[in-house]
CSV table of C-alpha atoms in Angstrom, one decimal:
chain,number,residue,atom,x,y,z
A,1,MET,CA,-5.1,-5.7,13.1
A,2,SER,CA,-4.5,-5.1,16.8
A,3,THR,CA,-1.9,-2.8,17.6
A,4,ALA,CA,-0.1,-5.1,20.0
A,5,ASN,CA,3.4,-5.5,19.7
A,6,THR,CA,3.5,-2.6,17.5
A,7,LEU,CA,5.9,0.7,17.8
A,8,PRO,CA,4.9,3.8,15.9
A,9,VAL,CA,8.7,5.2,13.7
A,10,SER,CA,9.9,8.1,14.8
A,11,ALA,CA,12.8,10.2,13.4
A,12,SER,CA,15.2,9.1,16.5
A,13,SER,CA,14.4,5.8,14.8
A,14,PRO,CA,13.9,5.5,11.4
A,15,LEU,CA,13.7,2.6,9.6
A,16,TYR,CA,15.3,2.1,6.0
A,17,ILE,CA,13.6,0.6,3.2
A,18,GLU,CA,16.3,-2.0,1.2
A,19,ASP,CA,14.9,-4.3,-1.7
A,20,ILE,CA,12.0,-3.9,-3.6
A,21,GLY,CA,9.9,-6.4,-5.9
A,22,PHE,CA,7.0,-5.8,-7.4
A,23,TYR,CA,4.3,-7.2,-10.1
A,24,SER,CA,0.8,-5.2,-11.2
A,25,SER,CA,-1.3,-5.0,-14.2
A,26,LEU,CA,2.1,-3.2,-15.6
A,27,GLY,CA,4.5,-5.8,-15.5
A,28,CYS,CA,7.2,-7.4,-13.1
A,29,GLY,CA,9.7,-5.6,-11.6
A,30,TRP,CA,10.0,-2.4,-9.1
A,31,GLU,CA,11.5,-0.2,-11.9
A,32,ILE,CA,9.0,-1.1,-14.8
A,33,ASN,CA,6.3,-0.3,-13.0
A,34,GLY,CA,7.9,3.1,-11.4
A,35,ALA,CA,8.9,3.8,-15.4
A,36,ALA,CA,5.3,3.0,-16.3
A,37,MET,CA,3.6,5.1,-13.2
A,38,MET,CA,5.6,7.9,-14.3
A,39,LEU,CA,4.8,7.9,-17.8
A,40,GLY,CA,1.3,7.9,-17.0
A,41,TYR,CA,0.7,4.3,-18.3
A,42,ASN,CA,-1.8,1.9,-17.0
A,43,GLY,CA,-2.8,-1.7,-17.3
A,44,ARG,CA,-6.7,-1.2,-17.6
A,45,TYR,CA,-7.1,-0.4,-21.4
A,46,ASP,CA,-4.1,-1.3,-23.6
A,47,GLU,CA,-2.0,-4.6,-24.2
A,48,VAL,CA,1.4,-2.9,-24.6
A,49,ALA,CA,2.7,-6.3,-23.2
A,50,ARG,CA,2.2,-10.0,-22.4
A,51,CYS,CA,3.2,-11.7,-19.3
A,52,ALA,CA,4.5,-15.3,-19.3
A,53,LEU,CA,1.4,-16.9,-16.9
A,54,ASP,CA,0.4,-20.3,-17.0
A,55,ARG,CA,-3.3,-20.0,-17.6
A,56,LYS,CA,-3.7,-23.3,-15.9
A,57,VAL,CA,-2.6,-21.9,-12.4
A,58,ARG,CA,-5.8,-19.9,-10.9
A,59,GLY,CA,-6.9,-18.3,-7.7
A,60,TYR,CA,-4.7,-18.3,-4.5
A,61,ARG,CA,-1.8,-20.7,-6.5
A,62,ARG,CA,-1.7,-18.1,-9.2
A,63,LEU,CA,-1.4,-14.8,-6.7
A,64,VAL,CA,1.7,-16.8,-4.9
A,65,SER,CA,3.0,-17.5,-8.6
A,66,LEU,CA,3.4,-13.6,-8.8
A,67,LEU,CA,4.6,-13.2,-6.1
A,68,LYS,CA,7.4,-15.5,-6.7
A,69,ASP,CA,8.3,-13.8,-9.6
A,70,SER,CA,8.3,-10.4,-7.8
A,71,ILE,CA,10.6,-11.1,-5.3
A,72,GLN,CA,13.4,-12.5,-7.5
A,73,GLU,CA,14.7,-9.0,-6.9
A,74,ILE,CA,15.0,-9.5,-3.4
A,75,ASP,CA,17.8,-10.7,-1.5
A,76,THR,CA,16.3,-12.5,1.7
A,77,LYS,CA,19.3,-14.5,3.2
A,78,ASP,CA,19.3,-12.4,6.4
A,79,ILE,CA,16.0,-11.9,6.9
A,80,GLY,CA,14.6,-12.6,10.6
A,81,HIS,CA,10.7,-12.3,10.4
A,82,VAL,CA,8.1,-12.1,7.8
A,83,LEU,CA,5.0,-10.0,7.5
A,84,LEU,CA,2.3,-10.9,5.3
A,85,CYS,CA,-0.1,-7.7,3.8
A,86,THR,CA,-3.5,-8.7,2.7
A,87,SER,CA,-6.8,-7.3,2.8
A,88,GLU,CA,-8.9,-6.3,5.5
A,89,PRO,CA,-11.5,-8.6,7.3
A,90,THR,CA,-14.5,-6.5,5.8
A,91,ARG,CA,-13.7,-7.1,2.4
A,92,VAL,CA,-16.9,-7.6,0.5
A,93,GLY,CA,-17.1,-11.0,-0.9
A,94,LEU,CA,-14.1,-12.3,1.2
A,95,ILE,CA,-14.7,-14.5,4.2
A,96,ALA,CA,-11.9,-13.6,6.2
A,97,ASP,CA,-10.7,-16.8,7.9
A,98,ILE,CA,-11.1,-18.8,4.3
A,99,HIS,CA,-9.1,-16.1,2.9
A,100,LEU,CA,-6.2,-16.1,5.1
A,101,LYS,CA,-6.3,-19.7,5.4
A,102,GLN,CA,-6.2,-20.3,1.7
A,103,LEU,CA,-3.7,-17.7,1.0
A,104,SER,CA,-1.1,-19.4,3.7
A,105,GLU,CA,-1.6,-22.8,2.7
A,106,ALA,CA,-0.9,-21.7,-1.2
A,107,LEU,CA,2.4,-19.8,0.0
A,108,LEU,CA,3.5,-22.6,1.9
A,109,ASP,CA,3.0,-25.5,0.0
A,110,ASP,CA,5.3,-23.4,-2.9
A,111,GLU,CA,8.4,-25.0,-2.7
A,112,GLU,CA,10.5,-22.0,-3.6
A,113,ILE,CA,8.6,-19.4,-1.4
A,114,ARG,CA,8.9,-21.9,1.6
A,115,GLN,CA,12.9,-22.2,0.8
A,116,ARG,CA,13.0,-18.6,1.4
A,117,ILE,CA,10.8,-17.7,4.1
A,118,GLY,CA,10.9,-21.1,5.3
A,119,GLY,CA,11.5,-21.1,9.4
A,120,LYS,CA,11.2,-17.7,9.6
A,121,PRO,CA,8.2,-16.2,12.0
A,122,LEU,CA,5.5,-15.1,10.0
A,123,SER,CA,2.7,-12.5,11.0
A,124,ILE,CA,-0.2,-11.7,9.0
A,125,LEU,CA,-1.2,-8.2,8.6
A,126,ASN,CA,-5.0,-8.1,7.5
A,127,SER,CA,-5.4,-4.6,7.3
A,128,GLY,CA,-6.1,-3.7,3.7
A,129,ARG,CA,-4.6,-0.4,2.4
A,130,ALA,CA,-3.5,0.5,5.7
A,131,SER,CA,-1.2,-2.5,6.0
A,132,LEU,CA,2.0,-0.8,4.7
A,133,VAL,CA,1.7,1.6,7.7
A,134,TYR,CA,1.2,-0.9,9.9
A,135,ALA,CA,3.8,-3.2,8.7
A,136,PHE,CA,6.0,-0.4,9.6
A,137,GLU,CA,5.3,-0.4,13.2
A,138,LYS,CA,5.3,-4.1,13.4
A,139,ALA,CA,8.7,-4.5,11.8
A,140,ASN,CA,9.8,-1.3,14.1
A,141,ALA,CA,8.9,-3.5,17.2
A,142,VAL,CA,10.5,-6.7,15.4
A,143,LEU,CA,13.7,-5.1,14.5
A,144,ASN,CA,13.9,-4.2,18.7
A,145,GLN,CA,14.8,-8.1,19.0
A,146,ASP,CA,18.2,-9.0,17.5
A,147,VAL,CA,16.2,-9.1,13.9
A,148,ASP,CA,18.7,-7.3,11.1
A,149,LYS,CA,16.1,-7.3,8.1
A,150,VAL,CA,12.0,-7.8,8.3
A,151,LEU,CA,10.9,-9.1,4.9
A,152,VAL,CA,7.2,-7.7,3.9
A,153,LEU,CA,5.3,-9.7,1.1
A,154,PHE,CA,2.0,-7.8,0.0
A,155,VAL,CA,-1.0,-10.1,-1.7
A,156,ASP,CA,-4.0,-8.3,-2.4
A,157,THR,CA,-6.4,-8.6,-5.2
A,158,TYR,CA,-9.8,-7.2,-5.8
A,159,LEU,CA,-10.2,-9.5,-9.0
A,160,MET,CA,-12.1,-12.4,-7.1
A,161,SER,CA,-15.4,-13.3,-8.1
A,162,GLY,CA,-17.4,-13.0,-4.5
A,163,THR,CA,-15.7,-9.3,-4.2
A,164,LEU,CA,-16.3,-8.2,-8.0
A,165,SER,CA,-20.1,-9.4,-7.9
A,166,ALA,CA,-20.6,-7.5,-4.2
A,167,LEU,CA,-19.1,-4.4,-5.5
A,168,ALA,CA,-21.2,-4.1,-8.6
A,169,ASN,CA,-24.1,-5.1,-7.1
A,170,PRO,CA,-24.3,-3.5,-3.2
A,171,PRO,CA,-27.0,-4.5,-1.0
A,172,TYR,CA,-29.5,-2.7,0.0
A,173,ARG,CA,-29.2,-1.3,3.9
A,174,GLU,CA,-31.6,0.8,5.3
A,175,ARG,CA,-31.2,4.3,5.6
A,176,ILE,CA,-27.6,3.5,4.2
A,177,PRO,CA,-27.3,5.2,0.4
A,178,HIS,CA,-27.1,2.1,-2.1
A,179,LYS,CA,-23.4,3.3,-2.8
A,180,LEU,CA,-22.1,1.6,-6.2
A,181,ARG,CA,-18.3,1.2,-5.7
A,182,VAL,CA,-17.0,0.5,-9.0
A,183,LEU,CA,-16.4,2.4,-12.4
A,184,ILE,CA,-18.7,1.2,-14.3
A,185,PRO,CA,-19.4,3.6,-17.9
A,186,GLU,CA,-23.0,4.7,-17.7
A,187,ARG,CA,-24.0,3.4,-14.4
A,188,ASN,CA,-21.2,5.2,-12.1
A,189,SER,CA,-18.6,7.5,-12.4
A,190,ASP,CA,-17.3,7.9,-8.6
A,191,GLY,CA,-15.4,4.5,-8.8
A,192,PHE,CA,-12.4,3.1,-9.1
A,193,ILE,CA,-11.0,-0.2,-11.5
A,194,PRO,CA,-10.5,-3.3,-9.4
A,195,GLY,CA,-7.1,-4.7,-9.8
A,196,GLU,CA,-4.3,-7.0,-8.4
A,197,ALA,CA,-0.6,-6.5,-7.2
A,198,VAL,CA,1.7,-8.4,-5.5
A,199,GLY,CA,5.1,-8.0,-4.4
A,200,GLY,CA,7.8,-7.4,-1.2
A,201,MET,CA,10.6,-5.0,0.2
A,202,ILE,CA,13.5,-5.4,3.2
A,203,ILE,CA,13.0,-3.1,6.2
A,204,SER,CA,15.9,-2.5,8.4
A,205,ARG,CA,17.8,-0.5,11.1
A,206,GLN,CA,21.0,0.2,9.5
A,207,ALA,CA,21.1,1.9,5.9
A,208,HIS,CA,22.7,-0.4,4.1
A,209,ASN,CA,22.3,0.3,0.1
A,210,ALA,CA,19.0,1.8,1.0
A,211,ASP,CA,18.0,5.0,0.0
A,212,LEU,CA,14.8,5.6,1.4
A,213,LYS,CA,14.1,6.2,4.9
A,214,VAL,CA,10.9,5.9,6.9
A,215,LEU,CA,11.0,9.0,9.7
A,216,GLY,CA,7.2,8.7,11.1
A,217,THR,CA,4.2,7.1,11.3
A,218,SER,CA,0.7,7.4,12.6
A,219,ILE,CA,-2.3,5.4,12.6
A,220,GLN,CA,-5.7,6.9,13.5
A,221,TYR,CA,-9.7,5.5,13.0
A,222,GLU,CA,-12.4,7.5,11.1
A,223,SER,CA,-16.0,6.8,12.3
A,224,ALA,CA,-17.8,8.6,9.5
A,225,LEU,CA,-16.8,5.7,7.0
A,226,ILE,CA,-17.6,5.7,3.4
A,227,ASP,CA,-20.7,3.1,3.7
A,228,THR,CA,-22.2,5.2,6.3
A,229,SER,CA,-24.6,8.5,6.2
A,230,ASP,CA,-21.9,10.4,8.8
A,231,VAL,CA,-20.7,13.9,7.5
A,232,LEU,CA,-16.8,13.4,6.6
A,233,LYS,CA,-14.6,15.7,8.3
A,234,GLY,CA,-11.4,14.1,7.9
A,235,GLN,CA,-10.7,14.4,11.6
A,236,ALA,CA,-8.6,11.2,11.7
A,237,LEU,CA,-6.4,12.0,8.6
A,238,THR,CA,-5.8,15.1,9.8
A,239,ALA,CA,-4.7,13.8,13.3
A,240,ALA,CA,-2.5,11.6,11.7
A,241,TYR,CA,-1.0,14.3,9.3
A,242,ARG,CA,-0.2,16.4,12.4
A,243,GLN,CA,1.1,13.3,14.4
A,244,VAL,CA,3.3,11.8,12.1
A,245,SER,CA,4.4,15.3,11.6
A,246,GLU,CA,5.8,15.4,14.7
A,247,ARG,CA,7.1,12.3,15.2
A,248,ALA,CA,9.2,12.8,12.0
A,249,ALA,CA,10.5,15.8,13.1
A,250,THR,CA,9.1,17.2,9.6
A,251,PRO,CA,6.7,20.0,9.4
A,252,LEU,CA,4.0,19.2,6.5
A,253,HIS,CA,5.2,21.9,4.0
A,254,GLU,CA,8.4,20.9,3.8
A,255,CYS,CA,7.3,17.6,2.2
A,256,ARG,CA,7.2,18.7,-1.3
A,257,TYR,CA,4.7,16.2,-2.5
A,258,ARG,CA,1.8,13.9,-1.3
A,259,MET,CA,0.9,10.6,-2.1
A,260,ALA,CA,-2.0,8.5,-1.1
A,261,SER,CA,-3.9,5.1,-1.6
A,262,ILE,CA,-6.8,6.8,-3.4
A,263,SER,CA,-8.0,4.6,-6.9
A,264,GLY,CA,-11.1,6.9,-7.1
A,265,GLU,CA,-14.2,7.9,-5.2
A,266,GLN,CA,-14.9,11.9,-4.4
A,267,TYR,CA,-15.0,10.4,-0.6
A,268,PHE,CA,-11.3,10.2,-0.3
A,269,PHE,CA,-10.4,13.0,-2.0
A,270,LYS,CA,-12.7,15.1,0.1
A,271,GLU,CA,-10.8,13.7,3.0
A,272,ALA,CA,-7.1,13.9,1.7
A,273,GLY,CA,-8.1,17.7,1.0
A,274,LEU,CA,-9.7,18.6,4.2
A,275,ALA,CA,-6.6,16.8,5.9
A,276,GLN,CA,-3.6,18.8,4.1
A,277,THR,CA,-6.0,22.1,4.8
A,278,ARG,CA,-6.2,21.7,8.3
A,279,ALA,CA,-2.7,20.2,9.4
A,280,LEU,CA,-0.6,22.6,7.0
A,281,THR,CA,1.0,25.2,9.6
A,282,GLN,CA,2.6,27.4,6.3
A,283,LYS,CA,1.8,28.3,3.1
A,284,THR,CA,3.4,26.4,0.6
A,285,GLU,CA,2.8,26.9,-3.1
A,286,SER,CA,2.7,23.7,-4.4
A,287,GLN,CA,2.3,20.0,-2.9
A,288,PRO,CA,0.4,17.7,-5.3
A,289,LEU,CA,-1.0,14.4,-4.9
A,290,TRP,CA,0.3,11.5,-6.4
A,291,LEU,CA,-2.0,8.4,-6.9
A,292,PRO,CA,0.1,5.0,-8.2
A,293,ALA,CA,-3.6,3.4,-8.1
A,294,SER,CA,-4.4,5.4,-11.0
A,295,TYR,CA,-2.5,3.5,-12.9
A,296,ILE,CA,-2.7,0.2,-11.5
A,297,GLY,CA,-5.9,0.3,-10.3
A,298,GLU,CA,-7.5,-1.1,-7.2
A,299,THR,CA,-5.3,-3.2,-5.2
A,300,GLY,CA,-5.9,-3.3,-1.9
A,301,ALA,CA,-3.0,-3.6,0.7
A,302,SER,CA,-0.7,-4.1,-2.5
A,303,VAL,CA,-1.0,0.0,-3.1
A,304,GLY,CA,1.6,0.8,-0.2
A,305,LEU,CA,4.2,-1.1,-2.4
A,306,GLY,CA,3.2,1.3,-5.0
A,307,MET,CA,3.8,4.3,-3.3
A,308,ILE,CA,7.2,2.8,-2.7
A,309,THR,CA,7.8,1.9,-6.1
A,310,MET,CA,6.6,5.1,-7.4
A,311,ALA,CA,8.5,7.2,-5.1
A,312,ARG,CA,12.1,5.2,-5.3
A,313,TYR,CA,11.8,5.7,-9.2
A,314,ALA,CA,11.0,9.2,-9.4
A,315,ASN,CA,13.4,10.2,-6.9
A,316,GLN,CA,16.3,8.3,-8.5
A,317,ARG,CA,15.6,10.0,-11.7
A,318,GLY,CA,15.2,13.2,-10.6
A,319,MET,CA,11.6,13.5,-11.2
A,320,ALA,CA,9.9,14.2,-7.8
A,321,PRO,CA,9.4,17.7,-6.7
A,322,GLY,CA,11.5,17.3,-3.4
A,323,ALA,CA,13.1,14.2,-1.1
A,324,TYR,CA,10.6,14.6,1.5
A,325,VAL,CA,7.0,12.9,0.9
A,326,ILE,CA,3.8,12.4,3.2
A,327,ALA,CA,1.8,9.6,2.3
A,328,HIS,CA,-1.8,7.9,3.4
A,329,CYS,CA,-3.4,5.1,3.3
A,330,SER,CA,-7.1,4.9,3.7
A,331,ASN,CA,-9.2,1.9,4.7
A,332,ASP,CA,-13.1,1.7,3.9
A,333,ASP,CA,-13.0,0.3,7.6
A,334,SER,CA,-11.8,3.5,9.3
A,335,ALA,CA,-7.7,2.8,9.9
A,336,ARG,CA,-6.2,5.7,8.5
A,337,GLY,CA,-2.4,5.3,8.3
A,338,ALA,CA,0.1,8.2,7.5
A,339,PHE,CA,4.0,7.8,7.3
A,340,ILE,CA,6.7,10.5,6.1
A,341,MET,CA,9.9,9.2,4.5
A,342,GLU,CA,12.8,10.8,2.8
A,343,TYR,CA,14.8,10.2,-0.5
A,344,THR,CA,18.7,9.7,0.7
A,345,GLY,CA,20.0,8.6,-2.4
A,346,GLU,CA,21.9,9.7,-5.6
A,347,ARG,CA,19.6,10.9,-8.6
A,348,HIS,CA,20.7,10.0,-11.9
A,349,GLY,CA,18.9,12.0,-14.0
């Protein structure tokens, strides 16, 4: 995605996250998802609940149907701009132009979606997992243009047949390791479980009823990608950690926990460890790493909203290690986004 018309977030001009709506394999509703993640549930093995889905609705229409249910919790009457976060152009098994066309058509063909977002400017952020950080920076720029609130929508899935086929049977590339990405028992333990999730959130410049404040953002670009033979040194994520800490005016050691888009694969765990070690300027006793994808699977762009959901629920219930969290999103295609967020609301226990 182009970084034109975006503006990094800083402590001098923070963003506030208001309403959230989220639908994943764990269920519909941000509180349901937050509770399930904090209790260690996942949507992969045991059937613990049934969702009323129309089995005749498939493909992009089904994703839009899920999105429609997820944003029932969101008040959209005062929004002035809409951002749509979805898969990156290099996602295996997808043709980017066709994907964006079919997704956009499915959204605008739905009468209820049109009523809620119709007439508002729409910007598409097809940046995969890093979409959340791009959305913060795009919203930051938009909110400087007489817009009070921005609606950010997340729609992504790894359950498309083309994507699943390409992941399970990666093509041979000369001098590049044959990397099987998905977790398949007895074939590959260093992989992830594909999933899907949708949802939305409201971002504003004023606190209103918000309890999450985004203090800073940073986006950097890694050259040693997962599908290359280059040695990973974590340089881009380290730079993002250092820059976001400066912009947020919050030392890394003051963030009592971390969150990441990691859904499996040692490559991303190594990167997270390298960045933490190199960016910390002061020792900290503990800084646990929280991974929403451990519970909802690999959901691409939607994992960012999973982080927001998990952080809000944990803080409201007094389950988070502290009010400040540093989070990052790492793409397969080089983008590394980081942000620091503060919980400013009450804790209900």
